mmCIF file of C-alpha atoms in Angstrom:
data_model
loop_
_atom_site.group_PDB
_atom_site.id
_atom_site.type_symbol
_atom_site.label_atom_id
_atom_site.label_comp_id
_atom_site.label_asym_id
_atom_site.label_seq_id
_atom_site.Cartn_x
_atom_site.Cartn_y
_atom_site.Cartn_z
ATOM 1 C CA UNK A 1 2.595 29.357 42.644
ATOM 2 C CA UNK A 2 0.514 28.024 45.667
ATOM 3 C CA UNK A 3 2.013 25.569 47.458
ATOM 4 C CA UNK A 4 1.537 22.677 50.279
ATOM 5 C CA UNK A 5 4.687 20.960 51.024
ATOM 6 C CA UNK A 6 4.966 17.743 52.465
ATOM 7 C CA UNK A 7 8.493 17.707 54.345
ATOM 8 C CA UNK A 8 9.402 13.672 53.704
ATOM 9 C CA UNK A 9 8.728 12.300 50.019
ATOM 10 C CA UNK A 10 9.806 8.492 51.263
ATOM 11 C CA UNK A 11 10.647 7.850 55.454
ATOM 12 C CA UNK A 12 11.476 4.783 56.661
ATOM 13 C CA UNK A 13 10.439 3.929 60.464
ATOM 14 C CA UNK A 14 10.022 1.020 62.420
ATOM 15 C CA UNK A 15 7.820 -0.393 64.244
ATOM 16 C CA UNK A 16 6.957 1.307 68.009
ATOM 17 C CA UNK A 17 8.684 4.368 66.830
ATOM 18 C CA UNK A 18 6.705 7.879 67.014
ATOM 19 C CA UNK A 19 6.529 9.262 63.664
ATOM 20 C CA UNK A 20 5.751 13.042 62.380
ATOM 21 C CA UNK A 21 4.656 14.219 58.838
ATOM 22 C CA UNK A 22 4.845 17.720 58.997
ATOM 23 C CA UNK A 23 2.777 20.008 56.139
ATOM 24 C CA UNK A 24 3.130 23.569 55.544
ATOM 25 C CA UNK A 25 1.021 25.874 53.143
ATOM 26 C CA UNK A 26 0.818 29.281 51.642
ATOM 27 C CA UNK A 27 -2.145 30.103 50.677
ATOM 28 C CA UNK A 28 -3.610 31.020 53.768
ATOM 29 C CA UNK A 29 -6.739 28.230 54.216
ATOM 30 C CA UNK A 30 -8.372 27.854 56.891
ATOM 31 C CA UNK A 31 -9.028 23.775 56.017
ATOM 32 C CA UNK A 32 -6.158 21.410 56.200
ATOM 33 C CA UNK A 33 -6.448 17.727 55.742
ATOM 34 C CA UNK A 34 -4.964 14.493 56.148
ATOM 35 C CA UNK A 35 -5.603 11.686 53.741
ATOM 36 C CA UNK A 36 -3.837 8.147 52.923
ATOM 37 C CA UNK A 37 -3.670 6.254 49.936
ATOM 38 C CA UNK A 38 -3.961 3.093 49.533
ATOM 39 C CA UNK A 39 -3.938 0.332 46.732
ATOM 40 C CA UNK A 40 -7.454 -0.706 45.795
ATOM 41 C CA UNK A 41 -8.767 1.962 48.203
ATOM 42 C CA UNK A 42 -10.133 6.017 47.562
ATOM 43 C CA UNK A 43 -8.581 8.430 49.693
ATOM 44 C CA UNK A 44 -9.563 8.513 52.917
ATOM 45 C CA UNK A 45 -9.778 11.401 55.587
ATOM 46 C CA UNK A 46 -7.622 10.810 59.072
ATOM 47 C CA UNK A 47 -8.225 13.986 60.410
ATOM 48 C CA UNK A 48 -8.892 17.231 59.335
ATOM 49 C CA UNK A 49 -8.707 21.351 60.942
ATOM 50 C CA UNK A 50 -10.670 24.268 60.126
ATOM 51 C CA UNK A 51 -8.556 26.366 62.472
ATOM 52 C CA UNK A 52 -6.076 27.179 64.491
ATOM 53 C CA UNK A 53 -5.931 24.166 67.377
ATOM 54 C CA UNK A 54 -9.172 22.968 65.849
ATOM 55 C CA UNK A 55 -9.329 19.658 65.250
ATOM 56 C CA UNK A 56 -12.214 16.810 64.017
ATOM 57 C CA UNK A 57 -11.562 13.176 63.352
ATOM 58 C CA UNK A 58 -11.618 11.576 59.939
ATOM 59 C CA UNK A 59 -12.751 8.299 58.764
ATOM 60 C CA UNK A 60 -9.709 6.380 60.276
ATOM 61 C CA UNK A 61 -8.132 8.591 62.585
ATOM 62 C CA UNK A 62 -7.273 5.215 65.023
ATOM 63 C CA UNK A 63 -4.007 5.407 65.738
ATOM 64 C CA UNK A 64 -2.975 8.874 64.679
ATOM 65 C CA UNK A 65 -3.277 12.438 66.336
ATOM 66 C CA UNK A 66 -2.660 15.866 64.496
ATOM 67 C CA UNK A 67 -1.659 19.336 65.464
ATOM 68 C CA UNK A 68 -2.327 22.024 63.873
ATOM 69 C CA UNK A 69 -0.186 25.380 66.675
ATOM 70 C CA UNK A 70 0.048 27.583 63.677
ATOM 71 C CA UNK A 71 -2.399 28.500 60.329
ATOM 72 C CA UNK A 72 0.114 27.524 58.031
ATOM 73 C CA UNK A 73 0.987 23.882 59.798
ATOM 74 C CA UNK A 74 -0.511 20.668 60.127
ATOM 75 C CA UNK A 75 1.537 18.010 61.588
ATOM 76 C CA UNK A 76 0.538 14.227 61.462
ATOM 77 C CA UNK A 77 1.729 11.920 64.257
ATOM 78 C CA UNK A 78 2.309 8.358 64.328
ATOM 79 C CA UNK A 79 2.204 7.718 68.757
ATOM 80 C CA UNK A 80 3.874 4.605 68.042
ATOM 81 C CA UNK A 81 3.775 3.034 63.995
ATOM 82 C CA UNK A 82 2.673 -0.355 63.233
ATOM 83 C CA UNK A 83 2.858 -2.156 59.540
ATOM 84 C CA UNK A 84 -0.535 -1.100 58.727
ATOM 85 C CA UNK A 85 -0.045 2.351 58.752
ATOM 86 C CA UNK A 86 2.456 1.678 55.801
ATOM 87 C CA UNK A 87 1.181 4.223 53.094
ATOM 88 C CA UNK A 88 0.762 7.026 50.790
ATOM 89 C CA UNK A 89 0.325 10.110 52.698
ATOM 90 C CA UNK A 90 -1.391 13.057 51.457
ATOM 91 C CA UNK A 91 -2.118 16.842 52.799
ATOM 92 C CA UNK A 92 -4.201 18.880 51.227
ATOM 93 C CA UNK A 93 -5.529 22.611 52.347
ATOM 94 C CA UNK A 94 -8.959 24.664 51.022
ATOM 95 C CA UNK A 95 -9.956 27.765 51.040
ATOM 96 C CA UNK A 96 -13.865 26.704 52.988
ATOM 97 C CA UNK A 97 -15.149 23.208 54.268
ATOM 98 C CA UNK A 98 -17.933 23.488 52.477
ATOM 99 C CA UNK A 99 -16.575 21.140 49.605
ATOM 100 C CA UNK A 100 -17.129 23.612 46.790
ATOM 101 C CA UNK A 101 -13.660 24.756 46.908
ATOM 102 C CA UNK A 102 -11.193 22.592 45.587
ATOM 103 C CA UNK A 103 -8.645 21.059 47.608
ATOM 104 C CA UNK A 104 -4.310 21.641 47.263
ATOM 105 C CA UNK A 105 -2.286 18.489 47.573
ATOM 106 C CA UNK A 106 1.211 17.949 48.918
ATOM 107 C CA UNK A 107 2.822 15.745 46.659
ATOM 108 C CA UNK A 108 2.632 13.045 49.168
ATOM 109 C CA UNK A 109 4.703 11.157 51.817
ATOM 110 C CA UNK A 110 5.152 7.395 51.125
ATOM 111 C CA UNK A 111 5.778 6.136 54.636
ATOM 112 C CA UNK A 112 7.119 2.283 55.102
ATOM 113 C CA UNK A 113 6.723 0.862 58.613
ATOM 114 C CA UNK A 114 8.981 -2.196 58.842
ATOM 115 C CA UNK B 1 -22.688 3.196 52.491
ATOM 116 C CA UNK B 2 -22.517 5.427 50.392
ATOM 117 C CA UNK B 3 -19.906 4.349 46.851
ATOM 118 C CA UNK B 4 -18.196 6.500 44.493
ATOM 119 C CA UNK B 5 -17.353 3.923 41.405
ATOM 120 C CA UNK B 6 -15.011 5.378 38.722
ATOM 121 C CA UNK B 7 -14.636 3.677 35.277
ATOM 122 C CA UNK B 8 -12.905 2.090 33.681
ATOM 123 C CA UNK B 9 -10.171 1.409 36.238
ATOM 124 C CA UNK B 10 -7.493 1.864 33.322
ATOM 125 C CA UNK B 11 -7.301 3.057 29.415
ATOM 126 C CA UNK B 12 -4.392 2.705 27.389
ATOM 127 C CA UNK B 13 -4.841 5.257 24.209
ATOM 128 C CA UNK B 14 -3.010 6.398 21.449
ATOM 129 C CA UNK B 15 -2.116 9.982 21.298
ATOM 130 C CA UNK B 16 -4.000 11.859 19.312
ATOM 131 C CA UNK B 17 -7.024 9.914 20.583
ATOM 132 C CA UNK B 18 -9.920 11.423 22.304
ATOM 133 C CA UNK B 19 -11.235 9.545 25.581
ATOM 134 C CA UNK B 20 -13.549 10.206 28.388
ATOM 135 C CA UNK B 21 -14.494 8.337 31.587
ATOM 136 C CA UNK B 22 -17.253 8.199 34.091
ATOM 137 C CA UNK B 23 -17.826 8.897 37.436
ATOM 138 C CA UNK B 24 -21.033 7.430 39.649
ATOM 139 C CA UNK B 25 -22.006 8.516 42.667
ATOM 140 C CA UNK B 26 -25.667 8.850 45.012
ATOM 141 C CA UNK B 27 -28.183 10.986 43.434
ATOM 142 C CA UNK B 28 -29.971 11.852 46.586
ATOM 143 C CA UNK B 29 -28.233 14.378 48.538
ATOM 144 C CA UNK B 30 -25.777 15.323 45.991
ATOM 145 C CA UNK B 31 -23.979 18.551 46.871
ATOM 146 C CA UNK B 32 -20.747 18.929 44.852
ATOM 147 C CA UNK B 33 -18.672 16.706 42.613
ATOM 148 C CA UNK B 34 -14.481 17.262 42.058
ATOM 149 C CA UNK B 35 -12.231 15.836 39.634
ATOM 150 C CA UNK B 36 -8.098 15.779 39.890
ATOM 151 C CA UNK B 37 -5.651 14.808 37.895
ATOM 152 C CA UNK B 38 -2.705 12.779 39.666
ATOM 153 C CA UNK B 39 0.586 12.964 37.861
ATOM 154 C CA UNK B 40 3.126 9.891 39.283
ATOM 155 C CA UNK B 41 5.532 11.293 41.779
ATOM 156 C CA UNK B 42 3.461 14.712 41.700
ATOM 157 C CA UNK B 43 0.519 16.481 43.645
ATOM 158 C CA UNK B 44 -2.836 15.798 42.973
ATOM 159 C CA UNK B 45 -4.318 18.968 40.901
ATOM 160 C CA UNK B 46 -7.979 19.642 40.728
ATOM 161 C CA UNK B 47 -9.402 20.263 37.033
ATOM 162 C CA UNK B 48 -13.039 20.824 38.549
ATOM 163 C CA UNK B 49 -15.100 21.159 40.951
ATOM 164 C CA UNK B 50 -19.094 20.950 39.819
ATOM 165 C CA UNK B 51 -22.951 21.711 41.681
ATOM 166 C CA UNK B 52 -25.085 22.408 39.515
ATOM 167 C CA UNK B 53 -27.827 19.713 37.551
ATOM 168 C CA UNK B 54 -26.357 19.657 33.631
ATOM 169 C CA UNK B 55 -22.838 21.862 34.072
ATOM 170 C CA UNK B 56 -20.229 21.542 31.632
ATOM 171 C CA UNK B 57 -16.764 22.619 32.213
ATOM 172 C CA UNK B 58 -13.714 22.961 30.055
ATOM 173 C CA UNK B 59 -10.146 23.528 30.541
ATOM 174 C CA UNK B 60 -8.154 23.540 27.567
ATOM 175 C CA UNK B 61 -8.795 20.129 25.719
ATOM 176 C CA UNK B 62 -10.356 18.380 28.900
ATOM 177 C CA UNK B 63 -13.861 18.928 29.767
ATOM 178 C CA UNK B 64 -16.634 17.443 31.929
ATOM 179 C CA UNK B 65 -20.345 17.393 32.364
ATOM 180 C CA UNK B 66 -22.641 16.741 34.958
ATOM 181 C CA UNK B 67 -25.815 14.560 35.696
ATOM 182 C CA UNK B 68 -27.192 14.638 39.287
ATOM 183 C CA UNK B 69 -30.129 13.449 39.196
ATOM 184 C CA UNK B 70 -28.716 10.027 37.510
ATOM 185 C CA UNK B 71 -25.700 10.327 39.688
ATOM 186 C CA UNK B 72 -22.544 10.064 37.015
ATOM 187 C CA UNK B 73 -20.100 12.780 35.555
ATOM 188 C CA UNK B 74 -18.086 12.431 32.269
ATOM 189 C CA UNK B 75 -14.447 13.391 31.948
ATOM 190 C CA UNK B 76 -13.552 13.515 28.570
ATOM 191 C CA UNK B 77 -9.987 14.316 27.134
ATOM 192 C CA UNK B 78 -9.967 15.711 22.962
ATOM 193 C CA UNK B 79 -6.856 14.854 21.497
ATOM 194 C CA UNK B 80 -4.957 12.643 24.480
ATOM 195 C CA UNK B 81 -1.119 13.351 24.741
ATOM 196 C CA UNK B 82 1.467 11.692 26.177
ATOM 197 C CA UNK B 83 1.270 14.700 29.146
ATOM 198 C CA UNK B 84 -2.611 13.568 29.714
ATOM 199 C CA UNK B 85 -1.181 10.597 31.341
ATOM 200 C CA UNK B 86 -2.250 10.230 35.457
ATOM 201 C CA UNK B 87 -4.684 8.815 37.282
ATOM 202 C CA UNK B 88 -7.880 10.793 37.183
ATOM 203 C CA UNK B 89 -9.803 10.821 40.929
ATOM 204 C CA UNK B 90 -13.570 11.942 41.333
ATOM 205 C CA UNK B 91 -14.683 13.103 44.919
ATOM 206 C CA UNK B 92 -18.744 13.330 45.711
ATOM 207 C CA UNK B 93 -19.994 15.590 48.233
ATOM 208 C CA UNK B 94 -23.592 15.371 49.873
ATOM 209 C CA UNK B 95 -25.017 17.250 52.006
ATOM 210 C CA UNK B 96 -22.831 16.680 55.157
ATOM 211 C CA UNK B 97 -20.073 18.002 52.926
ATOM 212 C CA UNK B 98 -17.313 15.572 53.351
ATOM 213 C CA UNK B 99 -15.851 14.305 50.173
ATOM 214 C CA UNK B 100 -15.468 10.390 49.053
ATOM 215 C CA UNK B 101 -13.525 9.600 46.883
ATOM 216 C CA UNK B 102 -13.094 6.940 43.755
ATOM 217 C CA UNK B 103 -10.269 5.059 43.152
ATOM 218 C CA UNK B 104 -9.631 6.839 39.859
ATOM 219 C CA UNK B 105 -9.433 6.023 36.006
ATOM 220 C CA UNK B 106 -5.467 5.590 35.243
ATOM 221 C CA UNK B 107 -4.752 6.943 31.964
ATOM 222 C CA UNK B 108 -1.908 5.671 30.012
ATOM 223 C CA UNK B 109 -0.953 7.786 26.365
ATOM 224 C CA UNK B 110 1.093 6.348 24.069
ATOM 225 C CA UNK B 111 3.057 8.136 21.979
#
């Protein structure tokens, strides 16, 4: 089975503190992406890679930075969490960025920033 | 700005029932439409992912068509069970090739 793993289900953090949400795949994509998920809202695209150290900003990337060192690894960072970015947080990884190949999901991290 | 509407925003059924929902998006520009299937407390799984004018796909009882030119997609579900229960997310592409997404049909089958 192909697999994206999201290393926190639930975390806990407070306010100020530097936060990490770490995602590892299989498969072997070039395309990893970082989404949140929020009541009454679609998913929406932080920041996404289509390499190695490549890196392009999302829709809302204020306030977060990613890092993608190795093909199989795309870390999310928090520089210093505030209420707001209290969420659902989703990776996903594809095969192309074209959007005609269908996207794997993590199976989320539900961050609380208190 | 460019809207993805899914509807309705929730269906309770009885199991055995058949069901489908919609999905509206731009008809200029289209480039590729994907639906997923989102299980509580699991990963988002994609059922389809769609390009062409008037495509139908199937995957065991669920199926969906396609109408770009009016800008919607059908999901329908033939016989609901209890297991068919998620939320169900459409994602349009246009041309630039980034996906938006709805905020998804949530399917509830009752037993």
């Amino acid at each position: 089975d192909v697999k994206v793993t999201q290393s926190s289900r639930y975390l806990v953090k407070r306010t100020g503190e530097k936060v990490f949400l770490e995602c590892v795949q299989d498969m072997d994509h070039e395309n990893m992406f970082w989404y949140r998920q929020d009541p009454g809202l679609g998913l929406r695209l932080i920041y996404f890679s289509y390499d190695v150290k490549m890196k392009e900003k999302g829709d809302i990337p204020e306030g977060y930075s990613v890092s993608r060192e190795k093909k199989e690894r795309f870390s999310l960072i928090l520089e210093s969490a505030s209420t707001n970015q209290t969420s659902m947080y989703l990776c996903a990884s594809s095969l192309d960025s074209n959007a005609v190949e269908k996207l794997f999901f993590g199976s989320g991290t539900q961050l609380s920033v208190l | 700005i460019l809207n993805v509407e899914q509807s309705p925003q929730s269906l309770h059924v009885q199991e055995g029932d058949s069901t489908n929902f919609t999905c509206s998006f731009p008809s200029s520009n289209f480039y590729a439409l994907h639906w997923y299937r989102w299980e509580t407390a699991k990963s988002p799984e994609a059922l389809f992912v769609m390009t062409l004018n008037g495509d139908e796909k199937k995957k065991g009882r669920i199926s969906a068509t396609l109408n770009t030119k009016e800008g919607y997609s059908y999901l329908y579900i033939k016989g609901s069970q209890p297991e068919d229960s998620a939320t169900y997310l459409c994602a349009y592409a246009g041309n630039n090739r980034k996906l938006i997404w709805g905020l998804g049909t949530s399917l509830a089958v009752n037993p």
